[in-house]
Every structure is written in C-alpha cells, then in structure tokens.
PDB file of C-alpha atoms in Angstrom:
ATOM      1  CA  MET A   1      -1.737 -11.330 -14.273  1.00  0.00           C
ATOM      2  CA  ASN A   2       1.037 -13.376 -12.728  1.00  0.00           C
ATOM      3  CA  SER A   3       1.206 -16.907 -14.075  1.00  0.00           C
ATOM      4  CA  GLN A   4       2.748 -18.289 -10.870  1.00  0.00           C
ATOM      5  CA  THR A   5       0.906 -21.363  -9.643  1.00  0.00           C
ATOM      6  CA  PRO A   6      -0.801 -20.720  -6.306  1.00  0.00           C
ATOM      7  CA  ARG A   7       0.230 -22.917  -3.388  1.00  0.00           C
ATOM      8  CA  SER A   8      -3.417 -23.504  -2.560  1.00  0.00           C
ATOM      9  CA  CYS A   9      -6.874 -22.910  -3.988  1.00  0.00           C
ATOM     10  CA  CYS A  10      -7.899 -21.250  -0.705  1.00  0.00           C
ATOM     11  CA  PRO A  11      -8.795 -17.592  -1.348  1.00  0.00           C
ATOM     12  CA  VAL A  12      -7.371 -16.544   2.041  1.00  0.00           C
ATOM     13  CA  ALA A  13      -4.010 -18.173   1.268  1.00  0.00           C
ATOM     14  CA  CYS A  14      -3.937 -16.710  -2.257  1.00  0.00           C
ATOM     15  CA  THR A  15      -4.778 -13.214  -0.998  1.00  0.00           C
ATOM     16  CA  LEU A  16      -2.134 -13.428   1.722  1.00  0.00           C
ATOM     17  CA  ASP A  17       0.408 -14.557  -0.873  1.00  0.00           C
ATOM     18  CA  LEU A  18      -0.253 -11.302  -2.707  1.00  0.00           C
ATOM     19  CA  ILE A  19      -0.780  -8.710   0.050  1.00  0.00           C
ATOM     20  CA  GLY A  20       0.098 -10.468   3.297  1.00  0.00           C
ATOM     21  CA  ASP A  21       3.770  -9.556   3.600  1.00  0.00           C
ATOM     22  CA  LYS A  22       5.212  -6.865   5.865  1.00  0.00           C
ATOM     23  CA  TRP A  23       5.097  -4.064   3.252  1.00  0.00           C
ATOM     24  CA  THR A  24       2.434  -4.466   0.573  1.00  0.00           C
ATOM     25  CA  LEU A  25      -0.588  -3.312   2.559  1.00  0.00           C
ATOM     26  CA  LEU A  26       1.397  -0.307   3.778  1.00  0.00           C
ATOM     27  CA  VAL A  27       2.058   0.726   0.172  1.00  0.00           C
ATOM     28  CA  ILE A  28      -1.656   0.253  -0.574  1.00  0.00           C
ATOM     29  CA  ARG A  29      -2.467   2.281   2.576  1.00  0.00           C
ATOM     30  CA  ASP A  30      -0.269   5.132   1.367  1.00  0.00           C
ATOM     31  CA  LEU A  31      -1.897   5.073  -2.062  1.00  0.00           C
ATOM     32  CA  ALA A  32      -5.348   5.092  -0.453  1.00  0.00           C
ATOM     33  CA  LEU A  33      -4.291   8.121   1.615  1.00  0.00           C
ATOM     34  CA  GLY A  34      -3.251  10.022  -1.505  1.00  0.00           C
ATOM     35  CA  LYS A  35       0.462   9.393  -1.858  1.00  0.00           C
ATOM     36  CA  SER A  36       1.473   8.823  -5.462  1.00  0.00           C
ATOM     37  CA  HIS A  37       5.239   9.294  -5.816  1.00  0.00           C
ATOM     38  CA  PHE A  38       8.079   6.965  -4.893  1.00  0.00           C
ATOM     39  CA  SER A  39       9.639   9.616  -2.642  1.00  0.00           C
ATOM     40  CA  GLU A  40       6.351  10.013  -0.746  1.00  0.00           C
ATOM     41  CA  PHE A  41       6.184   6.293  -0.007  1.00  0.00           C
ATOM     42  CA  GLN A  42       9.750   6.415   1.298  1.00  0.00           C
ATOM     43  CA  LYS A  43       8.801   9.151   3.780  1.00  0.00           C
ATOM     44  CA  SER A  44       6.288   6.895   5.542  1.00  0.00           C
ATOM     45  CA  PRO A  45       7.265   6.233   9.158  1.00  0.00           C
ATOM     46  CA  GLU A  46       7.891   2.528   8.590  1.00  0.00           C
ATOM     47  CA  GLY A  47      10.982   3.254   6.469  1.00  0.00           C
ATOM     48  CA  ILE A  48      10.622   0.911   3.494  1.00  0.00           C
ATOM     49  CA  ALA A  49      13.857   0.246   1.592  1.00  0.00           C
ATOM     50  CA  THR A  50      13.942   1.386  -2.033  1.00  0.00           C
ATOM     51  CA  ASN A  51      14.467  -2.106  -3.454  1.00  0.00           C
ATOM     52  CA  ILE A  52      11.518  -3.492  -1.490  1.00  0.00           C
ATOM     53  CA  LEU A  53       9.306  -0.564  -2.491  1.00  0.00           C
ATOM     54  CA  SER A  54      10.235  -1.039  -6.160  1.00  0.00           C
ATOM     55  CA  ASN A  55       9.489  -4.748  -5.916  1.00  0.00           C
ATOM     56  CA  ARG A  56       6.084  -4.196  -4.286  1.00  0.00           C
ATOM     57  CA  LEU A  57       5.049  -1.569  -6.816  1.00  0.00           C
ATOM     58  CA  VAL A  58       6.007  -3.821  -9.737  1.00  0.00           C
ATOM     59  CA  ARG A  59       4.083  -6.707  -8.200  1.00  0.00           C
ATOM     60  CA  LEU A  60       0.993  -4.566  -7.510  1.00  0.00           C
ATOM     61  CA  ILE A  61       1.082  -3.316 -11.105  1.00  0.00           C
ATOM     62  CA  GLU A  62       1.437  -6.883 -12.359  1.00  0.00           C
ATOM     63  CA  TYR A  63      -1.710  -7.877 -10.437  1.00  0.00           C
ATOM     64  CA  GLU A  64      -3.559  -4.770 -11.679  1.00  0.00           C
ATOM     65  CA  ILE A  65      -4.012  -3.361  -8.171  1.00  0.00           C
ATOM     66  CA  VAL A  66      -1.885  -0.293  -8.965  1.00  0.00           C
ATOM     67  CA  GLU A  67      -1.224   1.565 -12.187  1.00  0.00           C
ATOM     68  CA  LYS A  68       1.742   3.707 -13.123  1.00  0.00           C
ATOM     69  CA  TYR A  69       1.265   6.949 -15.023  1.00  0.00           C
ATOM     70  CA  PRO A  70       3.339  10.038 -15.895  1.00  0.00           C
ATOM     71  CA  SER A  71       3.400  12.418 -12.932  1.00  0.00           C
ATOM     72  CA  GLU A  72       1.418  15.592 -13.420  1.00  0.00           C
ATOM     73  CA  THR A  73       3.431  17.437 -10.752  1.00  0.00           C
ATOM     74  CA  ILE A  74       6.997  16.187 -11.265  1.00  0.00           C
ATOM     75  CA  PRO A  75       7.985  16.230 -14.957  1.00  0.00           C
ATOM     76  CA  GLY A  76       9.819  13.117 -16.124  1.00  0.00           C
ATOM     77  CA  ARG A  77       8.750  11.064 -13.103  1.00  0.00           C
ATOM     78  CA  ASP A  78       6.204   8.309 -12.693  1.00  0.00           C
ATOM     79  CA  ALA A  79       3.328   8.365 -10.258  1.00  0.00           C
ATOM     80  CA  TYR A  80       1.140   5.544  -8.978  1.00  0.00           C
ATOM     81  CA  ARG A  81      -2.518   5.154  -8.118  1.00  0.00           C
ATOM     82  CA  LEU A  82      -4.896   2.414  -7.143  1.00  0.00           C
ATOM     83  CA  THR A  83      -6.892   0.860  -9.950  1.00  0.00           C
ATOM     84  CA  LYS A  84     -10.597   0.151  -9.598  1.00  0.00           C
ATOM     85  CA  LYS A  85      -9.607  -3.312  -8.401  1.00  0.00           C
ATOM     86  CA  GLY A  86      -7.104  -1.810  -5.934  1.00  0.00           C
ATOM     87  CA  LYS A  87      -9.717   0.550  -4.497  1.00  0.00           C
ATOM     88  CA  THR A  88     -11.790  -2.459  -3.454  1.00  0.00           C
ATOM     89  CA  LEU A  89      -9.103  -3.127  -0.808  1.00  0.00           C
ATOM     90  CA  LYS A  90     -10.008   0.096   1.059  1.00  0.00           C
ATOM     91  CA  PRO A  91     -12.709  -1.529   3.251  1.00  0.00           C
ATOM     92  CA  ILE A  92     -10.205  -4.217   4.261  1.00  0.00           C
ATOM     93  CA  LEU A  93      -7.696  -1.526   5.252  1.00  0.00           C
ATOM     94  CA  LYS A  94     -10.404   0.313   7.177  1.00  0.00           C
ATOM     95  CA  SER A  95     -11.282  -2.861   9.078  1.00  0.00           C
ATOM     96  CA  ILE A  96      -7.626  -3.485   9.951  1.00  0.00           C
ATOM     97  CA  PHE A  97      -7.272   0.173  11.006  1.00  0.00           C
ATOM     98  CA  ASN A  98     -10.360   0.005  13.233  1.00  0.00           C
ATOM     99  CA  TRP A  99      -9.237  -3.275  14.794  1.00  0.00           C
ATOM    100  CA  GLY A 100      -5.790  -1.842  15.544  1.00  0.00           C
ATOM    101  CA  MET A 101      -7.214   1.348  17.045  1.00  0.00           C
ATOM    102  CA  LYS A 102      -9.475  -0.713  19.300  1.00  0.00           C
ATOM    103  CA  TYR A 103      -7.107  -3.461  20.410  1.00  0.00           C
ATOM    104  CA  ILE A 104      -3.501  -2.263  20.071  1.00  0.00           C
ATOM    105  CA  GLU A 105      -2.406   0.252  22.652  1.00  0.00           C
ATOM    106  CA  GLY A 106      -0.468   3.245  21.346  1.00  0.00           C
ATOM    107  CA  THR A 107      -1.856   3.225  17.799  1.00  0.00           C
ATOM    108  CA  LYS A 108      -2.746   6.597  16.313  1.00  0.00           C
ATOM    109  CA  SER A 109      -5.196   7.861  13.731  1.00  0.00           C
ATOM    110  CA  PHE A 110      -3.925   8.892  10.297  1.00  0.00           C
ATOM    111  CA  ASP A 111      -4.403  12.555  11.244  1.00  0.00           C
ATOM    112  CA  GLU A 112      -2.240  12.086  14.341  1.00  0.00           C
ATOM    113  CA  MET A 113       0.393  10.294  12.282  1.00  0.00           C
ATOM    114  CA  ARG A 114       0.420  13.132   9.710  1.00  0.00           C
ATOM    115  CA  GLN A 115       0.897  15.676  12.505  1.00  0.00           C
ATOM    116  CA  ASN A 116       3.918  13.736  13.764  1.00  0.00           C
ATOM    117  CA  GLU A 117       5.405  13.563  10.225  1.00  0.00           C
ATOM    118  CA  SER A 118       5.147  17.333   9.777  1.00  0.00           C
ATOM    119  CA  SER A 119       6.577  18.170  13.219  1.00  0.00           C
TER     120      SER A 119
END
C-alpha cells in the first residue's frame, strides 16, 4: 500500500484522493464491464492518454484495487482485473450511473454506449 501521508483522516477525502480524479473511476468502470487489456481501455469514448492510463493502472495496482496478470488471449501481453477489494467499488459505480441517468440529460446506458462504439 502507498506510504504517502493522507492530507486528512476523513474517509471521504482519502477515498477521493485515490479515485476522485477525472480518469480513475472510468478505468474501474471499464474493468467492471469486462475490459482487461490496455488497448481496450484506450478505445473507451473518453479518450484517455496512454501516459495517464499507465499511471492510473500502476496506482490502482499499488492500492490493491487492480491486479495485473499474463493475458490469456494475447501472448506476451499483460491484462488487468479488479481484485476482491476493487470489486467492492461496483455498487458505488452503480449508484453514480443511476444518478447520472436520472439527473443528467443525454446520458446513455452501457448497452447504448456499446452500440455507438461498434457503429
């Protein structure tokens, strides 16, 4: 686990320090939806830069939210998956998803987003 001293003992502040930036929850979202390879994360509609994606994956591994393993489908490549600890973030993502669908006009379900990606 990271030895960096937290700026506060508040659990909300500490959690936001870890997953509250513009990209981290989107990487976790993609993992929760079944993406596992670097190239798959890059194809997400938000367009994360490779250096930022690398940084977020390293950080999520460091905090034991994600684990890296040898890809079973692409020889010589790494793949990523949520750890048991990482999977506990799924209800938080679902709550954010539901809130966005209810209150932010123009948002789309994951199925609708997938249809747009494949078109």
